[in-house]
Tab-separated table of C-alpha atoms in Angstrom:
chain	number	residue	atom	x	y	z
A	1	MET	CA	-90.942	-15.578	-3.335
A	2	GLY	CA	-90.210	-14.332	-6.829
A	3	SER	CA	-88.660	-11.480	-8.784
A	4	ILE	CA	-90.112	-7.993	-8.984
A	5	ASP	CA	-92.569	-7.686	-11.818
A	6	THR	CA	-91.845	-4.717	-14.071
A	7	SER	CA	-95.534	-3.863	-14.429
A	8	TRP	CA	-95.863	-3.687	-10.637
A	9	ALA	CA	-93.035	-1.156	-10.504
A	10	ARG	CA	-94.710	0.996	-13.175
A	11	GLU	CA	-97.972	0.914	-11.217
A	12	GLN	CA	-96.156	1.995	-8.070
A	13	GLY	CA	-94.550	4.896	-9.910
A	14	THR	CA	-97.882	6.072	-11.313
A	15	ALA	CA	-99.549	5.840	-7.893
A	16	PHE	CA	-96.684	7.729	-6.230
A	17	GLY	CA	-96.820	10.667	-8.643
A	18	ALA	CA	-100.598	10.928	-8.340
A	19	GLU	CA	-100.416	11.953	-4.652
A	20	ARG	CA	-99.623	15.585	-3.842
A	21	ALA	CA	-98.035	14.693	-0.483
A	22	ASN	CA	-95.583	12.396	-2.244
A	23	ARG	CA	-94.565	15.128	-4.662
A	24	VAL	CA	-94.051	17.643	-1.845
A	25	ALA	CA	-91.961	15.155	0.126
A	26	ARG	CA	-89.911	14.256	-2.950
A	27	ASN	CA	-89.149	17.885	-3.730
A	28	ALA	CA	-88.162	18.624	-0.124
A	29	VAL	CA	-85.888	15.615	0.342
A	30	THR	CA	-84.182	15.857	-3.038
A	31	SER	CA	-83.331	19.503	-2.348
A	32	MET	CA	-82.355	19.428	1.342
A	33	ASN	CA	-81.888	15.742	2.325
A	34	VAL	CA	-83.899	13.641	4.761
A	35	MET	CA	-83.287	15.126	8.215
A	36	ALA	CA	-83.770	18.764	7.268
A	37	ALA	CA	-86.965	17.924	5.412
A	38	ALA	CA	-88.308	15.820	8.286
A	39	ARG	CA	-87.593	18.226	11.152
A	40	ASP	CA	-90.704	19.270	13.048
A	41	TYR	CA	-90.225	23.000	13.564
A	42	THR	CA	-93.084	23.262	16.036
A	43	ARG	CA	-91.614	20.563	18.282
A	44	MET	CA	-87.974	21.468	17.876
A	45	ARG	CA	-88.415	25.048	19.030
A	46	THR	CA	-89.836	23.868	22.378
A	47	TYR	CA	-86.538	22.321	23.526
A	48	HIS	CA	-84.471	24.463	25.889
A	49	ASP	CA	-80.978	23.584	27.015
A	50	THR	CA	-81.430	24.576	30.648
A	51	TYR	CA	-80.693	22.049	33.358
A	52	GLY	CA	-81.463	22.027	37.053
A	53	VAL	CA	-78.464	19.801	37.732
A	54	SER	CA	-75.291	20.736	35.886
A	55	ILE	CA	-71.551	20.251	36.362
A	56	LYS	CA	-69.956	23.667	36.936
A	57	ARG	CA	-66.528	22.904	35.504
A	58	THR	CA	-66.769	20.984	32.258
A	59	GLY	CA	-63.657	22.221	30.458
A	60	ASP	CA	-63.260	23.160	26.818
A	61	VAL	CA	-65.047	20.918	24.340
A	62	THR	CA	-62.709	18.297	22.896
A	63	ASN	CA	-62.499	17.010	19.327
A	64	GLN	CA	-61.734	13.441	18.272
A	65	ARG	CA	-61.698	14.522	14.613
A	66	GLN	CA	-61.816	11.655	12.090
A	67	SER	CA	-60.915	8.897	14.515
A	68	GLY	CA	-62.826	6.272	16.486
A	69	ARG	CA	-61.608	7.405	19.901
A	70	CYS	CA	-64.952	8.574	21.318
A	71	TRP	CA	-64.670	6.099	24.218
A	72	MET	CA	-61.286	7.534	25.179
A	73	PHE	CA	-62.461	11.131	24.908
A	74	SER	CA	-65.519	10.341	27.024
A	75	ALA	CA	-63.459	8.609	29.717
A	76	PHE	CA	-60.777	11.318	29.740
A	77	ASN	CA	-63.472	14.006	29.963
A	78	VAL	CA	-64.769	12.297	33.098
A	79	ALA	CA	-61.275	11.885	34.561
A	80	ARG	CA	-60.267	15.493	33.945
A	81	ALA	CA	-63.079	16.753	36.173
A	82	ALA	CA	-61.136	15.548	39.202
A	83	THR	CA	-57.965	17.176	37.866
A	84	MET	CA	-59.691	20.517	37.257
A	85	ASP	CA	-61.002	20.491	40.801
A	86	LEU	CA	-57.594	19.577	42.210
A	87	LEU	CA	-55.828	22.324	40.243
A	88	ASP	CA	-58.652	24.871	40.647
A	89	VAL	CA	-58.836	25.517	36.905
A	90	ASP	CA	-61.780	25.827	34.531
A	91	SER	CA	-60.346	23.602	31.827
A	92	PHE	CA	-57.733	20.908	31.345
A	93	GLU	CA	-57.183	18.288	28.677
A	94	PHE	CA	-55.225	15.064	28.703
A	95	SER	CA	-53.311	13.871	25.660
A	96	GLN	CA	-55.468	11.500	23.647
A	97	ALA	CA	-52.477	10.935	21.335
A	98	PHE	CA	-50.601	9.449	24.301
A	99	GLY	CA	-53.577	7.230	25.075
A	100	MET	CA	-53.922	6.217	21.441
A	101	PHE	CA	-50.268	5.208	21.223
A	102	TYR	CA	-50.530	2.722	24.052
A	103	ASP	CA	-54.030	1.592	23.066
A	104	LYS	CA	-52.728	0.594	19.646
A	105	LEU	CA	-49.644	-1.023	21.173
A	106	GLU	CA	-51.773	-3.082	23.571
A	107	LYS	CA	-54.234	-4.067	20.841
A	108	ALA	CA	-51.395	-5.265	18.617
A	109	ASN	CA	-50.013	-7.378	21.436
A	110	ALA	CA	-53.411	-8.904	22.217
A	111	MET	CA	-54.157	-9.521	18.543
A	112	LEU	CA	-50.910	-11.423	18.001
A	113	ASP	CA	-51.516	-13.471	21.139
A	114	HIS	CA	-54.917	-14.450	19.724
A	115	VAL	CA	-53.325	-15.329	16.387
A	116	ILE	CA	-50.890	-17.666	18.120
A	117	ALA	CA	-53.632	-19.184	20.290
A	118	LEU	CA	-55.704	-19.866	17.157
A	119	VAL	CA	-52.802	-21.020	15.030
A	120	ASP	CA	-54.296	-24.516	14.591
A	121	ARG	CA	-57.586	-23.167	13.251
A	122	PRO	CA	-58.437	-23.204	9.517
A	123	ASP	CA	-58.210	-19.989	7.531
A	124	ASN	CA	-61.998	-19.595	7.503
A	125	ASP	CA	-62.403	-20.042	11.269
A	126	ARG	CA	-64.894	-17.516	12.636
A	127	GLU	CA	-62.901	-16.559	15.731
A	128	LEU	CA	-59.760	-16.055	13.678
A	129	ASP	CA	-61.727	-14.007	11.180
A	130	HIS	CA	-62.970	-11.721	13.985
A	131	VAL	CA	-59.475	-11.234	15.404
A	132	LEU	CA	-58.016	-10.369	12.003
A	133	GLU	CA	-60.918	-8.079	11.092
A	134	TRP	CA	-61.256	-6.055	14.312
A	135	GLY	CA	-58.040	-6.509	16.240
A	136	MET	CA	-56.558	-3.067	15.521
A	137	GLY	CA	-59.640	-0.878	15.212
A	138	ASP	CA	-59.963	2.496	16.950
A	139	GLY	CA	-63.067	1.467	18.890
A	140	GLY	CA	-63.225	0.653	22.568
A	141	TYR	CA	-64.968	1.084	25.893
A	142	TYR	CA	-64.585	3.039	29.096
A	143	PHE	CA	-62.824	0.258	31.001
A	144	GLU	CA	-60.133	0.169	28.317
A	145	ALA	CA	-59.310	3.815	28.952
A	146	MET	CA	-59.156	3.114	32.683
A	147	ASP	CA	-56.707	0.254	32.073
A	148	LEU	CA	-54.524	2.577	30.003
A	149	ILE	CA	-54.483	5.141	32.825
A	150	ALA	CA	-53.673	2.528	35.457
A	151	LYS	CA	-50.814	0.977	33.436
A	152	TRP	CA	-49.348	3.806	31.367
A	153	GLY	CA	-50.554	6.958	33.117
A	154	LEU	CA	-51.538	10.242	31.486
A	155	VAL	CA	-49.880	13.404	30.225
A	156	PRO	CA	-51.264	16.871	29.512
A	157	LYS	CA	-52.227	17.479	25.906
A	158	ASP	CA	-49.368	19.901	25.237
A	159	VAL	CA	-46.838	17.241	26.223
A	160	MET	CA	-47.992	14.950	23.400
A	161	PRO	CA	-50.317	16.908	21.110
A	162	GLU	CA	-52.502	15.638	18.279
A	163	THR	CA	-50.905	14.703	14.965
A	164	ALA	CA	-52.238	14.295	11.442
A	165	CYS	CA	-52.698	10.574	12.194
A	166	THR	CA	-54.669	11.085	15.399
A	167	LYS	CA	-56.921	13.603	13.696
A	168	SER	CA	-57.545	11.232	10.784
A	169	SER	CA	-56.568	7.698	11.722
A	170	ALA	CA	-57.644	5.717	8.644
A	171	GLU	CA	-54.304	5.822	6.805
A	172	MET	CA	-52.304	4.839	9.880
A	173	ASP	CA	-54.808	2.123	10.794
A	174	ALA	CA	-54.620	0.629	7.302
A	175	GLN	CA	-50.851	0.206	7.548
A	176	LEU	CA	-51.047	-1.163	11.094
A	177	ASP	CA	-53.660	-3.671	9.934
A	178	ARG	CA	-51.423	-4.716	7.055
A	179	LEU	CA	-48.407	-5.089	9.330
A	180	LEU	CA	-50.316	-7.215	11.841
A	181	ARG	CA	-51.950	-9.378	9.186
A	182	ARG	CA	-48.574	-9.930	7.530
A	183	ALA	CA	-47.240	-11.083	10.899
A	184	ALA	CA	-50.288	-13.327	11.303
A	185	SER	CA	-49.569	-14.884	7.914
A	186	ASP	CA	-45.910	-15.441	8.842
A	187	ILE	CA	-46.885	-17.029	12.162
A	188	ARG	CA	-49.387	-19.395	10.516
A	189	HIS	CA	-46.940	-20.379	7.755
A	190	ALA	CA	-44.227	-21.021	10.347
A	191	HIS	CA	-46.566	-23.200	12.397
A	192	ARG	CA	-47.473	-25.273	9.346
A	193	ALA	CA	-43.774	-25.719	8.676
A	194	GLY	CA	-43.290	-27.155	12.150
A	195	ALA	CA	-42.110	-24.112	14.123
A	196	GLY	CA	-42.375	-24.383	17.892
A	197	ALA	CA	-43.815	-21.954	20.441
A	198	GLY	CA	-40.487	-20.156	20.886
A	199	GLU	CA	-40.158	-19.360	17.184
A	200	LEU	CA	-43.746	-18.109	16.996
A	201	ALA	CA	-43.140	-15.902	20.039
A	202	ALA	CA	-40.013	-14.505	18.373
A	203	LYS	CA	-42.046	-13.566	15.303
A	204	LYS	CA	-44.538	-11.815	17.546
A	205	ASP	CA	-41.747	-9.891	19.293
A	206	ALA	CA	-40.286	-8.774	15.976
A	207	CYS	CA	-43.676	-7.521	14.826
A	208	MET	CA	-44.245	-5.660	18.100
A	209	ALA	CA	-40.985	-3.780	17.555
A	210	ASP	CA	-42.255	-2.808	14.113
A	211	VAL	CA	-45.583	-1.699	15.610
A	212	TYR	CA	-43.763	0.536	18.093
A	213	ARG	CA	-41.703	2.027	15.268
A	214	MET	CA	-44.781	2.668	13.111
A	215	LEU	CA	-46.681	4.266	15.987
A	216	SER	CA	-43.710	6.502	16.783
A	217	VAL	CA	-43.573	7.645	13.160
A	218	CYS	CA	-47.311	8.408	13.122
A	219	LEU	CA	-47.888	9.729	16.635
A	220	GLY	CA	-44.460	10.727	17.886
A	221	GLU	CA	-42.544	9.015	20.669
A	222	PRO	CA	-44.403	8.972	24.000
A	223	PRO	CA	-42.436	10.733	26.760
A	224	ALA	CA	-40.827	8.633	29.463
A	225	THR	CA	-40.645	11.752	31.657
A	226	PHE	CA	-41.657	15.376	31.230
A	227	ASP	CA	-41.662	18.709	33.038
A	228	LEU	CA	-45.120	19.747	34.163
A	229	GLU	CA	-45.760	23.485	34.066
A	230	VAL	CA	-49.350	24.637	34.428
A	231	LYS	CA	-51.131	27.674	35.824
A	232	VAL	CA	-53.379	26.747	38.729
A	233	GLY	CA	-55.842	28.543	40.952
A	234	LYS	CA	-55.255	29.723	44.499
A	235	LYS	CA	-57.305	26.822	45.852
A	236	ALA	CA	-55.190	24.180	44.135
A	237	LYS	CA	-54.653	21.177	46.390
A	238	VAL	CA	-51.073	20.425	45.425
A	239	ASP	CA	-47.621	20.479	46.988
A	240	ALA	CA	-47.047	24.118	47.986
A	241	ALA	CA	-43.301	23.718	47.457
A	242	LYS	CA	-43.972	23.302	43.736
A	243	LEU	CA	-45.919	26.584	43.451
A	244	THR	CA	-44.742	30.059	42.545
A	245	PRO	CA	-47.027	33.105	42.303
A	246	ILE	CA	-47.861	34.729	38.975
A	247	LEU	CA	-48.988	38.339	39.007
A	248	PRO	CA	-50.947	39.988	36.204
A	249	GLU	CA	-48.949	41.760	33.491
A	250	ASP	CA	-49.498	45.171	35.101
A	251	ALA	CA	-48.587	43.933	38.579
A	252	SER	CA	-45.266	45.835	38.578
A	253	GLU	CA	-47.131	49.122	38.207
A	254	LYS	CA	-49.841	48.185	40.709
A	255	ALA	CA	-47.945	46.179	43.276
A	256	SER	CA	-50.175	47.393	46.050
A	257	ASP	CA	-53.409	47.159	44.106
A	258	LYS	CA	-55.857	44.849	45.884
A	259	GLY	CA	-57.377	43.790	42.580
A	260	ALA	CA	-54.035	42.606	41.293
A	261	GLU	CA	-53.507	40.646	44.470
A	262	LYS	CA	-56.957	39.110	44.138
A	263	ASP	CA	-56.207	37.944	40.579
A	264	THR	CA	-52.898	36.334	41.504
A	265	ARG	CA	-52.599	32.783	40.225
A	266	MET	CA	-49.923	30.187	40.775
A	267	LEU	CA	-47.564	28.282	38.510
A	268	LEU	CA	-47.219	24.604	39.292
A	269	ARG	CA	-43.840	23.160	38.337
A	270	ASP	CA	-43.074	19.456	38.719
A	271	ALA	CA	-39.946	18.491	36.803
A	272	GLY	CA	-38.973	15.080	35.477
A	273	ILE	CA	-42.156	13.198	36.338
A	274	THR	CA	-43.347	10.071	34.584
A	275	PRO	CA	-46.830	9.761	33.065
A	276	ARG	CA	-47.821	7.411	35.881
A	277	GLU	CA	-46.552	9.859	38.499
A	278	PHE	CA	-48.605	12.584	36.845
A	279	ALA	CA	-51.726	10.420	37.017
A	280	GLU	CA	-51.074	9.483	40.636
A	281	ARG	CA	-50.429	13.069	41.764
A	282	TYR	CA	-52.811	15.096	39.626
A	283	VAL	CA	-55.673	12.796	38.573
A	284	PRO	CA	-57.264	12.043	41.964
A	285	PHE	CA	-59.648	9.226	41.165
A	286	ASP	CA	-59.524	5.440	41.132
A	287	PRO	CA	-59.648	4.048	37.564
A	288	ASN	CA	-60.992	0.759	38.954
A	289	ASP	CA	-63.863	2.362	40.893
A	290	TYR	CA	-66.503	2.136	38.156
A	291	VAL	CA	-69.505	0.035	37.197
A	292	GLN	CA	-70.669	-0.477	33.596
A	293	LEU	CA	-74.471	-0.653	33.430
A	294	VAL	CA	-76.325	-1.398	30.199
A	295	CYS	CA	-80.013	-1.568	29.310
A	296	MET	CA	-80.815	-4.196	26.688
A	297	PRO	CA	-84.387	-5.445	27.133
A	298	GLY	CA	-85.627	-8.671	25.561
A	299	ALA	CA	-86.487	-12.290	26.291
A	300	SER	CA	-83.003	-13.389	25.217
A	301	ARG	CA	-81.393	-10.644	27.302
A	302	PRO	CA	-82.680	-11.062	30.886
A	303	TRP	CA	-82.231	-8.363	33.503
A	304	LYS	CA	-79.529	-8.752	36.151
A	305	THR	CA	-77.315	-10.646	33.727
A	306	ALA	CA	-73.619	-9.860	33.533
A	307	TRP	CA	-72.009	-10.344	30.122
A	308	HIS	CA	-68.426	-10.863	29.078
A	309	VAL	CA	-67.712	-10.605	25.357
A	310	LEU	CA	-65.028	-13.038	24.214
A	311	LEU	CA	-61.980	-11.967	22.175
A	312	GLU	CA	-62.511	-8.346	23.156
A	313	GLU	CA	-59.875	-7.574	25.794
A	314	PRO	CA	-57.446	-5.180	24.080
A	315	MET	CA	-54.879	-5.433	26.902
A	316	VAL	CA	-53.346	-8.734	27.921
A	317	GLY	CA	-53.766	-8.936	31.694
A	318	GLY	CA	-56.145	-5.993	31.720
A	319	THR	CA	-59.648	-5.705	33.151
A	320	PRO	CA	-62.043	-8.258	31.632
A	321	ASN	CA	-64.925	-6.518	29.906
A	322	ARG	CA	-68.119	-6.757	31.942
A	323	PHE	CA	-71.594	-5.348	31.277
A	324	LEU	CA	-74.468	-5.646	33.770
A	325	ASN	CA	-77.919	-5.576	32.167
A	326	MET	CA	-80.411	-3.542	34.217
A	327	PRO	CA	-83.699	-1.708	33.567
A	328	GLN	CA	-83.351	1.833	32.271
A	329	GLU	CA	-84.428	3.506	35.509
A	330	VAL	CA	-81.413	1.985	37.293
A	331	LEU	CA	-79.064	3.575	34.773
A	332	GLU	CA	-80.863	6.899	34.990
A	333	GLN	CA	-80.918	7.152	38.781
A	334	ALA	CA	-77.248	6.180	39.086
A	335	ALA	CA	-76.334	8.864	36.552
A	336	ILE	CA	-78.491	11.448	38.348
A	337	ALA	CA	-76.858	10.629	41.701
A	338	SER	CA	-73.433	11.130	40.149
A	339	LEU	CA	-74.343	14.452	38.501
A	340	LYS	CA	-75.864	15.755	41.746
A	341	ALA	CA	-72.528	15.018	43.413
A	342	GLY	CA	-70.702	16.977	40.713
A	343	VAL	CA	-69.227	13.947	38.936
A	344	PRO	CA	-69.770	13.644	35.154
A	345	VAL	CA	-70.890	10.316	33.714
A	346	GLY	CA	-69.634	8.346	30.736
A	347	MET	CA	-72.473	7.123	28.539
A	348	ASP	CA	-73.043	5.308	25.239
A	349	ALA	CA	-75.787	5.661	22.645
A	350	ASP	CA	-76.721	5.105	19.019
A	351	VAL	CA	-76.062	8.756	18.320
A	352	MET	CA	-77.067	9.017	14.665
A	353	GLN	CA	-80.619	7.769	15.247
A	354	GLU	CA	-83.144	10.578	14.627
A	355	PHE	CA	-80.320	13.144	14.779
A	356	PRO	CA	-80.592	16.200	12.500
A	357	ARG	CA	-76.862	16.796	12.852
A	358	HIS	CA	-76.284	18.962	9.821
A	359	ILE	CA	-79.312	21.255	9.872
A	360	GLU	CA	-78.589	24.806	10.957
A	361	ASP	CA	-81.589	25.805	13.061
A	362	PHE	CA	-81.662	22.843	15.510
A	363	PRO	CA	-78.190	21.283	15.246
A	364	GLY	CA	-77.878	19.728	18.692
A	365	VAL	CA	-81.243	18.154	19.497
A	366	LEU	CA	-81.797	14.443	20.044
A	367	ALA	CA	-85.507	13.758	20.517
A	368	THR	CA	-87.911	11.094	19.307
A	369	ASP	CA	-90.560	13.628	18.280
A	370	GLY	CA	-88.321	16.224	16.634
A	371	LEU	CA	-88.359	14.568	13.219
A	372	ASP	CA	-91.533	13.469	11.424
A	373	LEU	CA	-89.891	10.766	9.336
A	374	GLU	CA	-93.044	8.673	9.121
A	375	GLY	CA	-95.033	11.643	7.875
A	376	LEU	CA	-92.330	12.547	5.364
A	377	PHE	CA	-92.197	9.095	3.782
A	378	GLY	CA	-95.738	7.970	4.527
A	379	VAL	CA	-94.507	4.670	5.997
A	380	GLY	CA	-94.277	3.142	9.473
A	381	LEU	CA	-90.790	3.279	11.015
A	382	LYS	CA	-91.213	3.193	14.803
A	383	MET	CA	-89.950	0.194	16.734
A	384	SER	CA	-89.463	-0.661	20.378
A	385	ARG	CA	-85.921	-0.795	21.739
A	386	GLU	CA	-86.353	-4.531	22.296
A	387	ASP	CA	-87.338	-5.146	18.678
A	388	MET	CA	-84.560	-2.930	17.360
A	389	LEU	CA	-81.990	-4.927	19.323
A	390	ASP	CA	-83.457	-8.195	18.072
A	391	VAL	CA	-83.104	-7.240	14.406
A	392	ARG	CA	-79.796	-5.311	14.694
A	393	GLU	CA	-81.377	-1.900	14.076
A	394	THR	CA	-79.615	-0.251	17.016
A	395	SER	CA	-76.347	-0.605	18.892
A	396	LEU	CA	-74.131	1.531	21.102
A	397	THR	CA	-72.140	3.339	18.439
A	398	HIS	CA	-70.792	6.396	20.252
A	399	ALA	CA	-69.513	7.334	23.712
A	400	MET	CA	-70.128	10.780	25.209
A	401	THR	CA	-70.424	12.369	28.649
A	402	PHE	CA	-73.409	13.416	30.730
A	403	GLN	CA	-72.705	16.856	32.207
A	404	GLY	CA	-76.204	17.784	33.414
A	405	VAL	CA	-79.843	16.761	33.688
A	406	GLU	CA	-83.234	18.453	33.951
A	407	LEU	CA	-85.611	16.693	36.353
A	408	ASP	CA	-89.385	16.795	36.743
A	409	ASP	CA	-91.169	17.170	40.085
A	410	ALA	CA	-90.894	13.419	40.703
A	411	GLY	CA	-87.121	13.451	40.199
A	412	GLU	CA	-87.306	11.722	36.821
A	413	PRO	CA	-85.159	12.959	33.915
A	414	VAL	CA	-86.698	15.232	31.308
A	415	ALA	CA	-83.542	15.929	29.323
A	416	TRP	CA	-79.795	15.339	29.537
A	417	ARG	CA	-76.924	17.725	28.837
A	418	VAL	CA	-74.410	15.754	26.798
A	419	GLU	CA	-70.817	16.761	26.131
A	420	ASN	CA	-69.707	15.440	22.777
A	421	SER	CA	-66.197	15.131	21.326
A	422	TRP	CA	-66.745	16.610	17.877
A	423	GLY	CA	-65.389	20.077	18.676
A	424	LYS	CA	-67.061	23.263	19.898
A	425	ASP	CA	-68.414	24.133	16.445
A	426	SER	CA	-70.416	20.912	16.207
A	427	CYS	CA	-73.906	20.385	17.646
A	428	LYS	CA	-74.651	23.399	19.907
A	429	ASP	CA	-71.318	24.749	21.122
A	430	GLY	CA	-70.157	21.142	21.317
A	431	TYR	CA	-73.111	19.909	23.401
A	432	LEU	CA	-76.261	17.927	22.703
A	433	TYR	CA	-79.729	18.290	24.154
A	434	MET	CA	-80.924	14.710	24.651
A	435	SER	CA	-84.530	14.114	25.648
A	436	ALA	CA	-85.168	11.435	28.259
A	437	ASP	CA	-87.309	9.530	25.762
A	438	TRP	CA	-84.527	9.540	23.165
A	439	PHE	CA	-82.033	8.129	25.676
A	440	ARG	CA	-84.511	5.436	26.705
A	441	THR	CA	-84.929	4.465	23.065
A	442	TYR	CA	-81.402	4.732	21.708
A	443	GLY	CA	-79.131	5.083	24.745
A	444	GLY	CA	-78.176	1.990	26.639
A	445	ALA	CA	-75.101	2.368	28.842
A	446	VAL	CA	-73.652	4.468	31.647
A	447	THR	CA	-70.406	4.097	33.550
A	448	VAL	CA	-70.635	5.402	37.108
A	449	MET	CA	-68.620	5.323	40.314
A	450	ARG	CA	-69.506	2.497	42.644
A	451	LYS	CA	-70.775	4.851	45.354
A	452	PHE	CA	-73.612	6.044	43.103
A	453	VAL	CA	-74.915	2.529	42.422
A	454	PRO	CA	-77.616	1.005	44.679
A	455	ALA	CA	-76.301	-1.639	47.086
A	456	ASP	CA	-78.242	-4.524	45.515
A	457	VAL	CA	-77.024	-3.617	42.024
A	458	LEU	CA	-73.459	-3.260	43.282
A	459	GLU	CA	-73.663	-6.723	44.835
A	460	LEU	CA	-74.772	-8.111	41.478
A	461	TRP	CA	-71.906	-6.354	39.758
A	462	ASP	CA	-69.431	-7.864	42.211
A	463	THR	CA	-70.814	-11.402	42.440
A	464	ALA	CA	-72.851	-12.336	39.351
A	465	GLU	CA	-71.041	-14.844	37.177
A	466	ALA	CA	-70.579	-13.306	33.763
A	467	VAL	CA	-72.086	-15.102	30.768
A	468	ASP	CA	-69.571	-15.463	27.943
A	469	VAL	CA	-70.842	-14.014	24.666
A	470	GLU	CA	-69.354	-14.531	21.217
A	471	PRO	CA	-68.400	-11.232	19.528
A	472	TRP	CA	-70.898	-11.897	16.694
A	473	ASP	CA	-73.763	-12.661	19.081
A	474	GLY	CA	-76.749	-10.329	19.176
A	475	VAL	CA	-75.774	-9.111	22.649
A	476	ALA	CA	-72.332	-8.071	21.424
A	477	ALA	CA	-73.912	-6.453	18.368
A	478	GLY	CA	-76.172	-4.378	20.624
A	479	LEU	CA	-73.224	-3.367	22.786
A	480	GLY	CA	-71.431	-2.192	19.664
A	481	VAL	CA	-68.208	-3.796	20.870
A	482	ARG	CA	-65.214	-2.671	18.793
A	483	SER	CA	-67.451	-1.733	15.877
């Protein structure tokens, strides 16, 4: 319980330099950084990205760039699988800029509602502090994307493409934060001056108009209607009246050629549709048909508990957040059942744990034995998932998508094929190899369709009364909510 003695530090330095292993480790890390120096070449080369169960149509790898929209990309990558099957195409991408526009609009509305609800609180109130700190962040969860689809619909990416602000959201977010906090200050000053509920609501409405204007400047105006034109396959399950054939470029010279006829594709035209009509016609899945399972072991986090994190609904009137805590094998088997049925799975993990992201020879491997960090530093680092959650060492920081799994003879996972949203040049062609042990240690959530969840778990999901959790509670920290 005292200060560091200078003589102790000198002794430590002398002892460090006297050991050859320390000098080797120092030279390696100072020249190539920690992960590259710690990689275990012998272990890393044994990992093979082959999977017995794999989704056939995964689409082109998407890229969230420098934004916190991983949850939206993950959810949209799951949703597009149904669209690709419907249209008989190998790839399709929804507009994440469209989703971001309405996500930010909804978050602003919810944040201002919280500000008004907390208007009597002191400036240093913890709930108010949380609302002002995190209200407009990029982060989110799968259910939020589903609420956006259900309320606002979807559009293809070319209808509302990425902008400089979607690719790098920090500058836009800073100005949105300032705008909302200025409105919060005005609302609180007005309340102290005796303003009634109507005047506070008017200030909120004025700010929301400014938010819409700022979002339109940064992201472009979202379309009220648009003309859908997309090439589809011959097996597309759409209104035949909206299809016209497209022949290959040389079809005029080979009109009778059987090969040309075989390659014929169709053009789907649907003029003047709204984003909600597009979602209803061409995204054939129910955005409310999902269960969010998490695995957070620990005495203070009992199994079969449903959690609801307070102050974290980004859409007024939207789906309340809900997380059902179950043992890891429940999450794994539900995900496996979904993948076997050809349905990708949204998942969340602490992605940067033991991840040699920037090394060239093994760029896409997540495994607990691929890096010898303890050997490199000569210190103990390993912890159980339970202990890591207790001391805030791990949380669900990133959302991705399961697209395949390799199983052993007993049907247990060996490795997962994970679609990321960092572009095709990141990881290994945009994908990660995730060992089963890594996911059990650092992964803790899957979102699956109800039909892939065991009946007893589904009953819990439907009936268990959710325990309210403060956003600064350890449970919320482990869930990584809006971080």
